[in-house]
Coordinates of C-alpha atoms and ligand atoms in Angstrom, one line a residue:
X1 CA 34.7 -42.7 40.3
X2 CA 33.9 -39.8 38.0
X3 CA 30.8 -39.9 35.9
X4 CA 31.0 -39.9 32.1
X5 CA 30.6 -36.4 30.9
X6 CA 27.1 -35.5 30.0
X7 CA 27.9 -32.9 27.4
X8 CA 28.6 -34.0 23.9
X9 CA 29.4 -32.0 20.7
X10 CA 26.7 -32.9 18.2
X11 CA 27.8 -34.5 14.9
X12 CA 27.8 -32.0 12.1
X13 CA 24.9 -33.6 10.3
X14 CA 22.7 -33.3 13.5
X15 CA 23.7 -29.7 14.0
X16 CA 22.9 -28.9 10.5
X17 CA 19.6 -30.6 10.7
X18 CA 18.8 -28.6 13.7
X19 CA 19.9 -25.3 12.2
X20 CA 17.9 -26.3 9.0
X21 CA 14.8 -25.5 11.1
X22 CA 15.6 -21.9 11.2
X23 CA 16.2 -21.4 7.4
X24 CA 13.9 -23.9 5.9
X25 CA 10.6 -24.4 7.7
X26 CA 8.4 -25.2 4.6
X27 CA 8.8 -25.8 1.0
X28 CA 8.3 -22.0 0.1
X29 CA 11.5 -21.2 2.2
X30 CA 13.4 -23.6 -0.1
X31 CA 12.1 -21.8 -3.1
X32 CA 13.0 -18.5 -1.5
X33 CA 16.7 -19.4 -0.8
X34 CA 17.2 -21.1 -4.1
X35 CA 15.8 -18.2 -6.1
X36 CA 17.8 -15.8 -4.1
X37 CA 21.0 -17.7 -4.9
X38 CA 20.2 -17.7 -8.6
X39 CA 19.6 -14.0 -8.5
X40 CA 22.9 -13.6 -6.6
X41 CA 24.5 -15.6 -9.4
X42 CA 23.4 -12.9 -11.8
X43 CA 20.7 -15.1 -13.6
X44 CA 18.9 -13.6 -16.4
X45 CA 16.3 -16.5 -16.4
X46 CA 15.1 -18.5 -13.4
X47 CA 12.8 -21.5 -13.8
X48 CA 10.9 -23.0 -10.7
X49 CA 9.1 -26.4 -10.8
X50 CA 7.4 -28.0 -7.9
X51 CA 5.3 -31.1 -7.5
X52 CA 2.8 -32.1 -4.6
X53 CA 3.1 -28.6 -3.0
X54 CA 6.9 -29.0 -2.9
X55 CA 7.1 -32.1 -0.8
X56 CA 8.0 -34.4 -3.7
X57 CA 10.3 -32.0 -5.7
X58 CA 11.4 -28.5 -5.8
X59 CA 13.7 -27.6 -8.8
X60 CA 15.2 -24.2 -9.4
X61 CA 17.5 -23.8 -12.4
X62 CA 19.1 -20.7 -13.5
X63 CA 21.6 -19.4 -16.2
X64 CA 23.8 -17.6 -13.7
X65 CA 27.5 -17.8 -13.3
X66 CA 27.5 -21.4 -12.1
X67 CA 30.2 -23.0 -9.9
X68 CA 33.3 -25.0 -10.7
X69 CA 33.9 -28.3 -8.9
X70 CA 35.7 -27.0 -5.9
X71 CA 33.1 -24.3 -5.2
X72 CA 30.3 -26.8 -5.7
X73 CA 31.7 -29.1 -3.0
X74 CA 32.2 -26.0 -0.6
X75 CA 28.8 -24.5 -1.4
X76 CA 27.0 -27.3 0.6
X77 CA 29.1 -26.9 3.6
X78 CA 27.7 -24.9 6.6
X79 CA 29.0 -21.3 6.6
X80 CA 30.4 -21.6 3.3
X81 CA 29.7 -18.3 1.2
X82 CA 31.4 -16.5 -1.6
X83 CA 29.5 -13.3 -0.6
X84 CA 31.2 -12.0 2.5
X85 CA 34.5 -12.7 4.1
X86 CA 34.2 -10.6 7.4
X87 CA 31.4 -9.7 9.7
X88 CA 31.8 -6.0 8.6
X89 CA 31.0 -6.9 5.1
X90 CA 27.4 -7.4 6.1
X91 CA 27.1 -3.7 6.6
X92 CA 27.7 -3.1 2.9
X93 CA 26.0 -6.4 1.7
X94 CA 24.7 -6.0 -1.8
X95 CA 23.8 -9.7 -2.3
X96 CA 20.6 -11.4 -1.0
X97 CA 22.5 -14.1 0.7
X98 CA 25.6 -14.0 2.9
X99 CA 25.0 -16.5 5.9
X100 CA 26.2 -19.6 3.9
X101 CA 23.6 -21.6 5.6
X102 CA 20.9 -22.3 3.0
X103 CA 22.3 -25.0 0.8
X104 CA 23.8 -27.0 3.9
X105 CA 20.5 -26.8 5.6
X106 CA 18.4 -27.8 2.7
X107 CA 20.8 -30.6 1.9
X108 CA 20.6 -31.9 5.4
X109 CA 16.8 -32.4 5.2
X110 CA 16.2 -33.6 1.7
X111 CA 17.5 -35.7 -1.2
X112 CA 19.5 -33.0 -2.8
X113 CA 21.0 -32.8 -6.2
X114 CA 23.2 -29.9 -7.3
X115 CA 24.1 -29.7 -11.0
X116 CA 26.3 -26.8 -12.0
X117 CA 28.7 -25.6 -14.7
X118 CA 30.7 -22.5 -14.5
X119 CA 30.9 -20.2 -17.5
X120 CA 33.8 -21.0 -19.7
X121 CA 34.1 -24.5 -18.2
X122 CA 33.8 -27.5 -20.5
X123 CA 32.2 -29.9 -18.0
X124 CA 29.9 -29.3 -15.0
X125 CA 29.7 -31.0 -11.7
X126 CA 26.9 -33.0 -10.2
X127 CA 26.7 -33.5 -6.5
X128 CA 24.3 -35.7 -4.7
X129 CA 23.5 -35.4 -1.0
X130 CA 21.1 -37.5 1.0
X131 CA 20.0 -36.1 4.3
X132 CA 23.4 -34.4 4.7
X133 CA 25.4 -37.5 3.6
X134 CA 27.3 -36.9 0.5
X135 CA 26.4 -39.7 -2.0
X136 CA 28.3 -38.9 -5.2
X137 CA 30.2 -36.3 -7.0
X138 CA 30.4 -36.6 -10.9
X139 CA 31.5 -34.7 -13.9
X140 CA 28.4 -34.0 -15.9
X141 CA 27.6 -32.3 -19.3
X142 CA 25.0 -29.7 -18.4
X143 CA 24.3 -26.0 -19.7
X144 CA 26.0 -23.1 -18.0
X145 CA 24.4 -22.2 -14.8
X146 CA 22.9 -24.1 -11.9
X147 CA 20.2 -26.5 -11.4
X148 CA 19.2 -27.6 -7.9
X149 CA 16.7 -30.4 -7.2
X150 CA 15.3 -30.9 -3.7
X151 CA 13.3 -34.2 -3.3
X152 CA 11.4 -35.5 -0.5
X153 CA 11.8 -32.5 1.8
X154 CA 12.1 -33.4 5.5
X155 CA 12.0 -37.2 4.6
X156 CA 14.4 -37.5 7.6
X157 CA 12.7 -35.2 10.0
X158 CA 9.3 -36.7 10.8
X159 CA 8.5 -33.9 13.2
X160 CA 8.9 -31.2 10.5
X161 CA 7.0 -33.3 7.9
X162 CA 4.1 -33.6 10.2
X163 CA 3.8 -29.8 10.4
X164 CA 3.5 -29.4 6.7
X165 CA 0.1 -28.2 5.7
X166 CA -2.0 -29.4 2.8
X167 CA -0.6 -29.4 -0.6
X168 CA -2.9 -26.3 -1.5
X169 CA -1.5 -24.3 1.5
X170 CA 2.1 -25.0 0.8
X171 CA 1.5 -24.2 -2.8
X172 CA -0.1 -20.9 -1.8
X173 CA 3.1 -20.0 0.1
X174 CA 5.3 -21.1 -2.8
X175 CA 3.3 -18.9 -5.2
X176 CA 3.5 -16.0 -2.9
X177 CA 7.3 -16.5 -2.6
X178 CA 7.5 -16.6 -6.4
X179 CA 5.5 -13.5 -6.8
X180 CA 7.6 -11.5 -4.4
X181 CA 10.8 -12.4 -6.1
X182 CA 9.2 -11.7 -9.5
X183 CA 8.1 -8.2 -8.2
X184 CA 11.5 -7.5 -6.7
X185 CA 13.4 -8.4 -9.9
X186 CA 11.3 -7.5 -13.0
X187 CA 14.3 -7.5 -15.1
X188 CA 14.8 -11.3 -14.7
X189 CA 12.8 -13.7 -16.6
X190 CA 11.0 -16.3 -14.4
X191 CA 8.6 -19.1 -14.7
X192 CA 6.8 -21.3 -12.2
X193 CA 5.6 -24.7 -13.0
X194 CA 3.3 -26.6 -10.8
X195 CA 2.8 -30.4 -11.1
X196 CA 3.9 -30.1 -14.7
X197 CA 1.7 -27.2 -15.7
X198 CA 3.2 -23.8 -16.3
X199 CA 1.4 -21.2 -14.0
X200 CA 3.5 -18.1 -14.7
X201 CA 5.9 -17.1 -17.5
X202 CA 7.2 -13.7 -17.0
X203 CA 9.6 -12.3 -19.7
X204 CA 13.0 -10.9 -19.2
X205 CA 13.5 -7.1 -19.1
X206 CA 10.0 -6.4 -17.6
X207 CA 9.2 -3.4 -15.5
X208 CA 7.1 -3.3 -12.5
X209 CA 4.0 -2.2 -14.2
X210 CA 4.0 -5.0 -16.6
X211 CA 4.9 -7.6 -13.9
X212 CA 1.9 -6.4 -11.8
X213 CA -0.2 -6.8 -14.9
X214 CA 0.9 -10.3 -15.4
X215 CA 0.7 -11.3 -11.9
X216 CA -2.4 -9.4 -10.7
X217 CA -4.3 -8.5 -13.8
X218 CA -4.9 -5.3 -15.8
X219 CA -7.6 -4.1 -13.6
X220 CA -5.5 -3.5 -10.6
X221 CA -3.0 -1.7 -12.7
X222 CA -5.5 0.6 -14.1
X223 CA -6.4 1.7 -10.5
X224 CA -2.8 2.5 -9.4
X225 CA -0.7 5.7 -9.4
X226 CA 3.1 5.9 -9.3
X227 CA 5.1 6.9 -6.4
X228 CA 8.4 8.7 -6.6
X229 CA 9.8 10.7 -3.8
X230 CA 13.1 11.2 -2.0
X231 CA 13.2 11.8 1.7
X232 CA 15.8 13.0 4.1
X233 CA 18.9 10.8 4.3
X234 CA 18.9 9.6 0.8
X235 CA 15.8 7.4 1.4
X236 CA 14.3 7.0 -2.2
X237 CA 10.7 5.7 -2.4
X238 CA 9.4 4.4 -5.7
X239 CA 6.6 2.1 -6.9
X240 CA 2.9 1.8 -7.6
X241 CA 0.1 2.2 -5.1
X242 CA -3.7 1.8 -5.5
X243 CA -6.1 4.7 -5.4
X244 CA -8.1 4.9 -2.3
X245 CA -11.2 3.8 -4.2
X246 CA -9.4 0.5 -5.1
X247 CA -8.9 -0.5 -1.5
X248 CA -9.4 -4.0 -0.1
X249 CA -10.4 -5.7 3.2
X250 CA -7.0 -7.3 3.8
X251 CA -3.4 -6.3 3.5
X252 CA -2.6 -9.2 1.0
X253 CA -1.4 -6.9 -1.6
X254 CA 1.2 -5.0 0.3
X255 CA 4.6 -5.6 -0.9
X256 CA 7.6 -3.5 0.4
X257 CA 11.2 -4.0 -0.8
X258 CA 14.2 -2.3 1.0
X259 CA 17.2 -2.3 -1.3
X260 CA 15.6 -5.0 -3.4
X261 CA 14.9 -7.3 -0.3
X262 CA 11.3 -8.1 0.5
X263 CA 10.7 -7.0 4.0
X264 CA 8.2 -6.8 6.8
X265 CA 8.4 -4.2 9.4
X266 CA 5.7 -2.9 11.6
X267 CA 6.9 0.6 11.0
X268 CA 6.2 0.3 7.3
X269 CA 2.7 -0.8 7.8
X270 CA 2.1 2.2 10.0
X271 CA 3.7 4.4 7.4
X272 CA 1.4 3.1 4.7
X273 CA -1.5 3.6 6.9
X274 CA -0.6 7.1 7.5
X275 CA 0.1 7.8 3.9
X276 CA -3.5 7.0 3.2
X277 CA -4.8 8.8 6.3
X278 CA -8.1 10.4 5.6
X279 CA -8.9 8.7 2.3
X280 CA -9.6 5.1 3.4
X281 CA -12.6 3.9 5.4
X282 CA -12.0 1.9 8.5
X283 CA -10.9 -1.6 7.8
X284 CA -9.9 -0.9 4.2
X285 CA -6.4 -1.4 3.0
X286 CA -4.6 -0.3 -0.2
X287 CA -2.5 -2.4 -2.5
X288 CA 1.1 -1.2 -2.5
X289 CA 4.2 -2.0 -4.4
X290 CA 6.8 0.0 -2.8
X291 CA 10.6 0.1 -3.2
X292 CA 12.9 1.8 -0.7
X293 CA 16.5 2.5 -1.6
X294 CA 18.9 3.7 1.0
X295 CA 22.5 3.3 1.7
X296 CA 23.1 -0.4 2.8
X297 CA 24.7 0.7 6.1
X298 CA 21.4 2.3 7.1
X299 CA 19.7 -0.9 7.3
X300 CA 20.4 -4.1 9.2
X301 CA 19.2 -7.1 7.4
X302 CA 20.8 -9.6 9.8
X303 CA 18.1 -9.7 12.4
X304 CA 16.7 -13.0 11.4
X305 CA 17.8 -16.0 9.5
X306 CA 15.3 -15.5 6.8
X307 CA 16.2 -11.9 6.6
X308 CA 12.6 -10.9 6.3
X309 CA 12.8 -8.4 9.2
X310 CA 14.9 -5.5 9.0
X311 CA 16.0 -2.7 11.3
X312 CA 16.4 0.7 10.1
X313 CA 19.2 3.0 11.6
X314 CA 16.9 6.1 11.1
X315 CA 13.5 4.7 11.4
X316 CA 11.8 7.9 11.7
X317 CA 13.2 9.4 8.4
X318 CA 12.3 6.1 6.7
X319 CA 8.7 6.3 8.0
X320 CA 8.4 10.0 7.1
X321 CA 9.8 9.4 3.6
X322 CA 7.1 6.7 2.9
X323 CA 4.3 8.7 4.2
X324 CA 5.4 11.8 2.2
X325 CA 5.7 9.9 -0.9
X326 CA 2.4 8.3 -0.6
X327 CA 0.7 11.5 0.1
X328 CA 2.3 13.2 -2.7
X329 CA 1.4 10.3 -5.2
X330 CA -2.2 10.3 -4.0
X331 CA -2.7 14.0 -4.1
X332 CA -2.1 13.8 -7.8
X333 CA 1.0 15.8 -7.9
X334 CA 2.5 13.0 -9.9
X335 CA 0.8 13.3 -13.3
X336 CA 2.1 9.9 -14.3
X337 CA -0.7 7.1 -13.6
X338 CA 0.0 3.6 -14.4
X339 CA -2.2 2.2 -17.1
X340 CA -3.0 5.8 -17.9
X341 CA -6.4 6.0 -16.1
X342 CA -6.6 9.2 -14.2
X343 CA -8.4 8.9 -10.7
X344 CA -11.4 10.8 -12.5
X345 CA -12.4 8.0 -14.5
X346 CA -11.9 5.6 -11.6
X347 CA -14.7 7.0 -9.8
X348 CA -17.2 5.4 -12.2
X349 CA -16.3 2.2 -10.4
X350 CA -17.5 3.3 -7.0
X351 CA -20.1 1.2 -5.5
X352 CA -23.1 3.3 -5.8
X353 CA -22.5 4.1 -9.3
X354 CA -25.9 4.2 -11.0
X355 CA -26.8 0.9 -12.4
X356 CA -27.4 0.9 -16.2
X357 CA -30.6 2.7 -16.8
X358 CA -33.4 1.1 -14.8
X359 CA -35.7 4.1 -15.7
X360 CA -38.8 4.2 -13.7
X361 CA -41.6 6.3 -15.0
X362 CA -41.3 9.5 -13.1
X363 CA -44.1 12.1 -13.1
X364 CA -42.8 15.0 -15.4
X365 CA -42.9 18.4 -13.9
X366 CA -40.6 21.4 -14.5
X367 CA -38.7 21.9 -11.4
X368 CA -38.3 25.3 -9.8
X369 CA -34.6 25.5 -10.4
X370 CA -32.6 28.4 -9.2
X371 CA -31.0 30.2 -12.3
X372 CA -28.2 28.2 -13.4
X373 CA -24.8 29.9 -13.5
X374 CA -21.6 28.5 -14.9
X375 CA -18.4 29.4 -13.1
X376 CA -14.8 28.7 -13.1
X377 CA -12.7 27.0 -10.6
X378 CA -10.8 30.3 -9.4
X379 CA -7.4 28.8 -9.2
X380 CA -7.2 27.6 -12.7
X381 CA -4.3 29.0 -14.7
X382 CA -5.4 31.7 -17.1
X383 CA -4.8 29.8 -20.3
X384 CA -7.8 27.5 -19.4
X385 CA -10.0 30.5 -18.7
X386 CA -11.0 30.8 -22.2
X387 CA -13.2 27.8 -21.8
X388 CA -15.5 29.8 -19.6
X389 CA -18.8 29.6 -20.9
X390 CA -20.8 32.9 -21.1
X391 CA -22.8 33.4 -18.0
X392 CA -26.2 31.7 -17.9
X393 CA -25.9 30.2 -21.6
X394 CA -25.1 26.6 -22.1
X395 CA -21.3 25.9 -22.1
X396 CA -19.5 25.2 -25.1
X397 CA -18.6 21.6 -26.0
X398 CA -15.7 20.4 -24.0
X399 CA -12.4 20.8 -25.8
X400 CA -10.4 17.6 -26.4
X401 CA -7.8 18.6 -23.7
X402 CA -10.5 18.8 -21.0
X403 CA -10.3 15.1 -19.9
X404 CA -6.4 15.2 -19.7
X405 CA -6.5 16.7 -16.2
X406 CA -2.8 16.8 -16.2
X407 CA -1.2 19.4 -14.0
X408 CA -4.3 20.0 -12.0
X409 CA -6.1 17.8 -9.6
X410 CA -9.4 19.6 -9.8
X411 CA -12.1 17.3 -10.9
X412 CA -13.4 19.7 -13.5
X413 CA -12.2 22.7 -15.3
X414 CA -15.5 24.5 -15.0
X415 CA -18.9 23.5 -13.8
X416 CA -22.2 24.6 -13.4
X417 CA -24.5 23.8 -10.4
X418 CA -27.8 22.6 -11.8
X419 CA -29.5 21.9 -8.6
X420 CA -30.2 19.7 -5.8
X421 CA -32.4 16.7 -6.2
X422 CA -34.5 14.9 -3.8
X423 CA -33.4 17.4 -1.3
X424 CA -30.0 15.7 -1.1
X425 CA -27.8 15.2 -4.1
X426 CA -26.4 18.1 -6.1
X427 CA -26.2 17.7 -9.9
X428 CA -23.4 19.5 -11.6
X429 CA -22.7 19.9 -15.4
X430 CA -19.1 19.9 -16.2
X431 CA -16.9 19.9 -19.4
X432 CA -16.9 16.2 -19.4
X433 CA -20.4 15.4 -18.7
X434 CA -22.5 15.3 -15.5
X435 CA -21.5 14.8 -11.9
X436 CA -23.6 13.9 -8.9
X437 CA -22.2 15.1 -5.6
X438 CA -23.0 14.1 -2.1
X439 CA -22.9 17.4 -0.2
X440 CA -22.3 15.9 3.2
X441 CA -19.2 13.8 2.0
X442 CA -18.0 16.8 0.0
X443 CA -18.2 19.1 3.0
X444 CA -16.5 16.5 5.2
X445 CA -13.6 16.5 2.8
X446 CA -13.4 20.3 2.6
X447 CA -13.5 20.8 6.4
X448 CA -11.0 18.0 6.8
X449 CA -8.6 19.3 4.4
X450 CA -8.9 23.0 5.4
X451 CA -8.5 22.1 9.1
X452 CA -5.6 19.8 8.4
X453 CA -3.9 22.4 6.2
X454 CA -4.2 24.9 9.0
X455 CA -2.7 22.5 11.5
X456 CA 0.1 21.7 9.1
X457 CA 1.0 25.4 8.7
X458 CA 1.6 25.4 12.4
X459 CA -0.4 28.2 13.6
X460 CA -4.2 27.8 13.2
X461 CA -5.7 31.3 12.6
X462 CA -8.4 31.9 15.1
X463 CA -11.5 34.2 14.5
X464 CA -13.5 35.7 17.3
X465 CA -17.2 34.9 17.3
X466 CA -19.5 38.0 17.1
X467 CA -21.7 36.2 19.5
X468 CA -20.0 33.8 21.9
X469 CA -21.7 30.4 22.1
X470 CA -22.5 28.6 25.4
X471 CA -22.0 24.9 25.1
X472 CA -23.7 22.9 27.7
X473 CA -22.2 19.4 28.1
X474 CA -22.8 16.3 30.1
X475 CA -20.5 15.7 33.1
X476 CA -18.3 13.2 31.2
X477 CA -18.0 15.3 28.1
X478 CA -17.1 18.3 30.2
X479 CA -14.4 16.3 31.9
X480 CA -13.0 15.1 28.5
X481 CA -13.1 18.7 27.2
X482 CA -11.1 19.8 30.1
X483 CA -8.5 17.2 29.5
X484 CA -8.1 18.2 25.9
X485 CA -8.7 22.1 26.4
X486 CA -4.9 22.9 26.0
X487 CA -4.9 21.1 22.6
X488 CA -8.1 22.7 21.4
X489 CA -6.9 26.2 22.5
X490 CA -3.6 25.6 20.6
X491 CA -5.7 24.7 17.5
X492 CA -7.5 28.1 17.6
X493 CA -10.5 27.4 19.8
X494 CA -11.3 30.1 22.3
X495 CA -12.7 28.2 25.3
X496 CA -13.4 29.3 28.8
X497 CA -15.3 27.3 31.6
X498 CA -18.6 28.7 32.6
X499 CA -20.2 27.1 35.5
X500 CA -20.1 23.4 36.2
X501 CA -20.4 21.7 33.0
X502 CA -20.7 24.6 30.4
X503 CA -18.2 26.3 28.4
X504 CA -18.3 29.7 26.4
X505 CA -16.7 29.5 23.0
X506 CA -15.8 32.9 21.8
X507 CA -13.4 32.1 19.0
X508 CA -13.1 29.2 16.4
X509 CA -10.3 28.3 14.0
X510 CA -10.9 30.6 11.0
X511 CA -11.6 27.7 8.6
X512 CA -14.5 26.6 10.7
X513 CA -15.8 29.9 11.7
X514 CA -19.2 29.2 9.8
X515 CA -19.8 26.1 11.7
X516 CA -22.0 26.0 15.0
X517 CA -19.6 25.8 17.9
X518 CA -21.8 23.3 19.8
X519 CA -22.0 20.9 16.9
X520 CA -18.3 21.2 16.4
X521 CA -17.2 20.7 20.0
X522 CA -19.7 17.7 20.3
X523 CA -18.2 16.2 17.0
X524 CA -14.8 16.5 18.3
X525 CA -15.5 14.9 21.6
X526 CA -17.2 12.1 20.0
X527 CA -14.3 11.5 17.7
X528 CA -11.8 11.7 20.5
X529 CA -13.9 9.3 22.5
X530 CA -14.1 6.8 19.9
X531 CA -10.3 7.0 18.9
X532 CA -9.6 6.2 22.6
X533 CA -6.0 5.7 23.3
X534 CA -3.2 7.9 23.1
X535 CA -0.9 8.8 20.3
X536 CA 1.7 11.2 19.2
X537 CA 0.9 14.8 18.2
X538 CA 0.2 13.9 14.7
X539 CA -2.2 11.2 15.9
X540 CA -4.2 13.8 18.0
X541 CA -4.3 16.2 15.1
X542 CA -5.6 13.6 12.9
X543 CA -8.3 12.6 15.3
X544 CA -9.2 16.3 15.7
X545 CA -9.5 16.6 12.0
X546 CA -11.9 13.7 12.0
X547 CA -14.0 15.2 14.7
X548 CA -14.1 18.4 12.8
X549 CA -15.4 16.9 9.8
X550 CA -18.2 15.3 11.5
X551 CA -19.7 18.8 11.8
X552 CA -20.2 18.9 8.2
X553 CA -23.7 19.7 6.8
X554 CA -26.3 17.0 7.1
X555 CA -26.8 14.6 4.2
X556 CA -30.2 16.0 3.5
X557 CA -29.7 19.7 4.3
X558 CA -31.0 21.9 1.5
X559 CA -28.4 24.4 0.5
X560 CA -28.8 27.7 -1.2
X561 CA -27.1 28.1 -4.6
X562 CA -24.5 30.3 -3.2
X563 CA -23.6 27.7 -0.5
X564 CA -23.5 25.0 -3.2
X565 CA -21.2 27.0 -5.4
X566 CA -18.9 27.6 -2.5
X567 CA -18.8 23.9 -1.7
X568 CA -18.1 23.0 -5.3
X569 CA -15.2 25.5 -5.4
X570 CA -13.8 24.4 -2.0
X571 CA -14.1 20.7 -3.0
X572 CA -12.2 21.4 -6.4
X573 CA -9.3 22.9 -4.4
X574 CA -8.9 19.8 -2.2
X575 CA -6.1 17.4 -2.6
X576 CA -8.3 14.4 -2.6
X577 CA -11.7 15.6 -3.8
X578 CA -13.0 12.2 -4.7
X579 CA -13.6 10.6 -1.3
X580 CA -14.7 11.8 2.1
X581 CA -12.1 11.3 4.9
X582 CA -13.8 8.0 5.7
X583 CA -13.6 6.9 2.3
X584 CA -17.1 7.5 0.9
X585 CA -17.4 8.8 -2.6
X586 CA -18.0 12.5 -2.8
X587 CA -18.7 12.6 -6.6
X588 CA -20.1 10.2 -9.1
X589 CA -19.1 11.1 -12.7
X590 CA -21.0 10.2 -15.7
X591 CA -19.2 11.3 -18.8
X592 CA -21.0 12.6 -21.8
X593 CA -19.7 9.5 -23.7
X594 CA -21.4 7.3 -21.2
X595 CA -24.6 9.2 -21.5
X596 CA -24.3 9.1 -25.3
X597 CA -23.8 5.3 -25.1
X598 CA -26.7 5.0 -22.9
X599 CA -29.1 6.9 -25.3
X600 CA -27.6 4.9 -28.1
X601 CA -25.9 7.9 -29.7
X602 CA -22.3 7.3 -30.8
Ligands
LIG1 P1 24.7 -17.7 0.9 O1 23.8 -17.6 -0.2 O2 24.4 -17.2 2.1 O3 26.1 -17.4 0.4 P2 24.1 -20.5 0.4 O4 24.2 -21.7 1.3 O5 22.7 -20.2 -0.1 O6 24.8 -19.4 1.2 O7 25.1 -20.7 -0.8 C1 26.5 -21.0 -0.6 C2 27.3 -20.5 -1.8 O8 27.0 -21.3 -2.9 C3 26.9 -19.1 -2.3 O9 27.7 -18.1 -1.5 C4 27.4 -19.3 -3.8 O10 28.7 -18.9 -3.8 C5 27.2 -20.6 -4.1 N1 25.9 -20.8 -4.8 C6 24.8 -21.2 -4.4 N2 23.7 -21.2 -5.3 C7 24.2 -20.8 -6.4 C8 23.8 -20.6 -7.8 N3 22.5 -20.9 -8.1 N4 24.7 -20.2 -8.8 C9 26.0 -20.0 -8.5 N5 26.5 -20.2 -7.1 C10 25.6 -20.5 -6.1
LIG2 MG1 21.8 -18.2 -0.3

């Protein structure tokens, strides 16, 4: 006697319920799917309401094209979609949805009500489904568009319900989902109502900047710069990103969209990190709102049911486009800054900015200052040269254009080294007021950029030393140096082994020729040691550059006027003069206006 078969085909409701787990795992995913459907339907306005963290009710209504009765009935069937008809269509997908799963899945795990009315139709359709069982279909009078109410999510899947977090946590995810959609579609009006209270109302026809202002507050916006770049293979990168000085300790404000779709990809995090390389301290992260556009066939969005992960056909080009666009934006090559605050002004917010006048009584004495000279940043275009004050005499009042900074990223148009105070900080007078400079941070920046620029140009010019320097190393450092000798030679170091653990250095990269060889080699070995690991060529170069800048002058080294002036000129030529490669401020600016205010003169 044969046994009864063990294998059974699951009833459709059960199959839907299981599949629902992939698409809807918490209230926020319902919000996401419904908002995406509304966007796909061409909505100009989308209103979201939730109660009890989305457990009791999630309602999303839109003024999109709506559905006729037939479509409404089909919409809740599994694999029913109006958005593709063949697999190949996915390659060119322009809508957010295409799998035809969401409504069926949501309806199978909730008490679901769909009310919809197609444009031009006199009556609408109301369709109620309870845990996947159709209850009722009726004609109904409703405005054009669609309203979907999802009640008692997971009422029939206790296992799921148990895994829901507190209302606050679920609400946090819902809010995040809402924000992501709001950023991706600034042109669409949106509102979010939580337990009867409107939390966000975002007008139609917004742009990204005003969305950020409404969602994150005006402060963030003031500290952002615009990104606009096109890489190889028609990868366009636009958006707004924070200045290095506005970094944060988490990555919570990093939003990346590919062809309008919010995505997470490790590749993109890496690219963002690289784009800021050399301007952020360890453990600091920028806020970024980046929009990548590329031909739809170059990105695979069908990797995961929630479509959050994507794969790029030309991953390397995407990465490079992002890095280049960020670097360009941060180097100040794009004059446009959101909220119209140039990086210059932003520096006043650095930690370490002098607190409002806590004037201690200082003994007065006339300092023995070197003769003050005013000088120009040599690379300024000639039409600005006229501002040059006559040598030695006080500079003329700053013309109105002085603070615009447009076209040049130099932090000042002219400046005069007043002197070094406390044996440490350097005081400068500029067209805009007064600047305090940390010579070590400044020198780190200069070395870093000069060396990186030389690396970037491919061949690092090398300069023979008049007197070769012998560098004695510990056994361990000597081994390490041996391992990296080829790389260093390629970067312009002239090295030869000399006895057991010593090296003779007879040439240095030209831009570093003024630095003591021993100090340089030690700094580099230290940096390579700390960095550990392995990486690609660019990674090694970055580590090298970081090592190089450790050889900068000591924080409290007293410098000659000539050295100070050279440093000031070199710093002004840097692409990112405001921070050291590890993110410390190089300059603290105090405008004349601020001084006037503090002295009570307006
Ligand atoms: P998908 O979005 O992947 O096509 P869904 O299950 O989310 O699958 O939706 C099924 C179909 O229902 C969609 O293809 C669309 O035709 C229709 N639909 C869903 N939501 C709306 C809406 N808000 N307005 C108009 N049509 C909708
Ligand atoms: Mg959908």
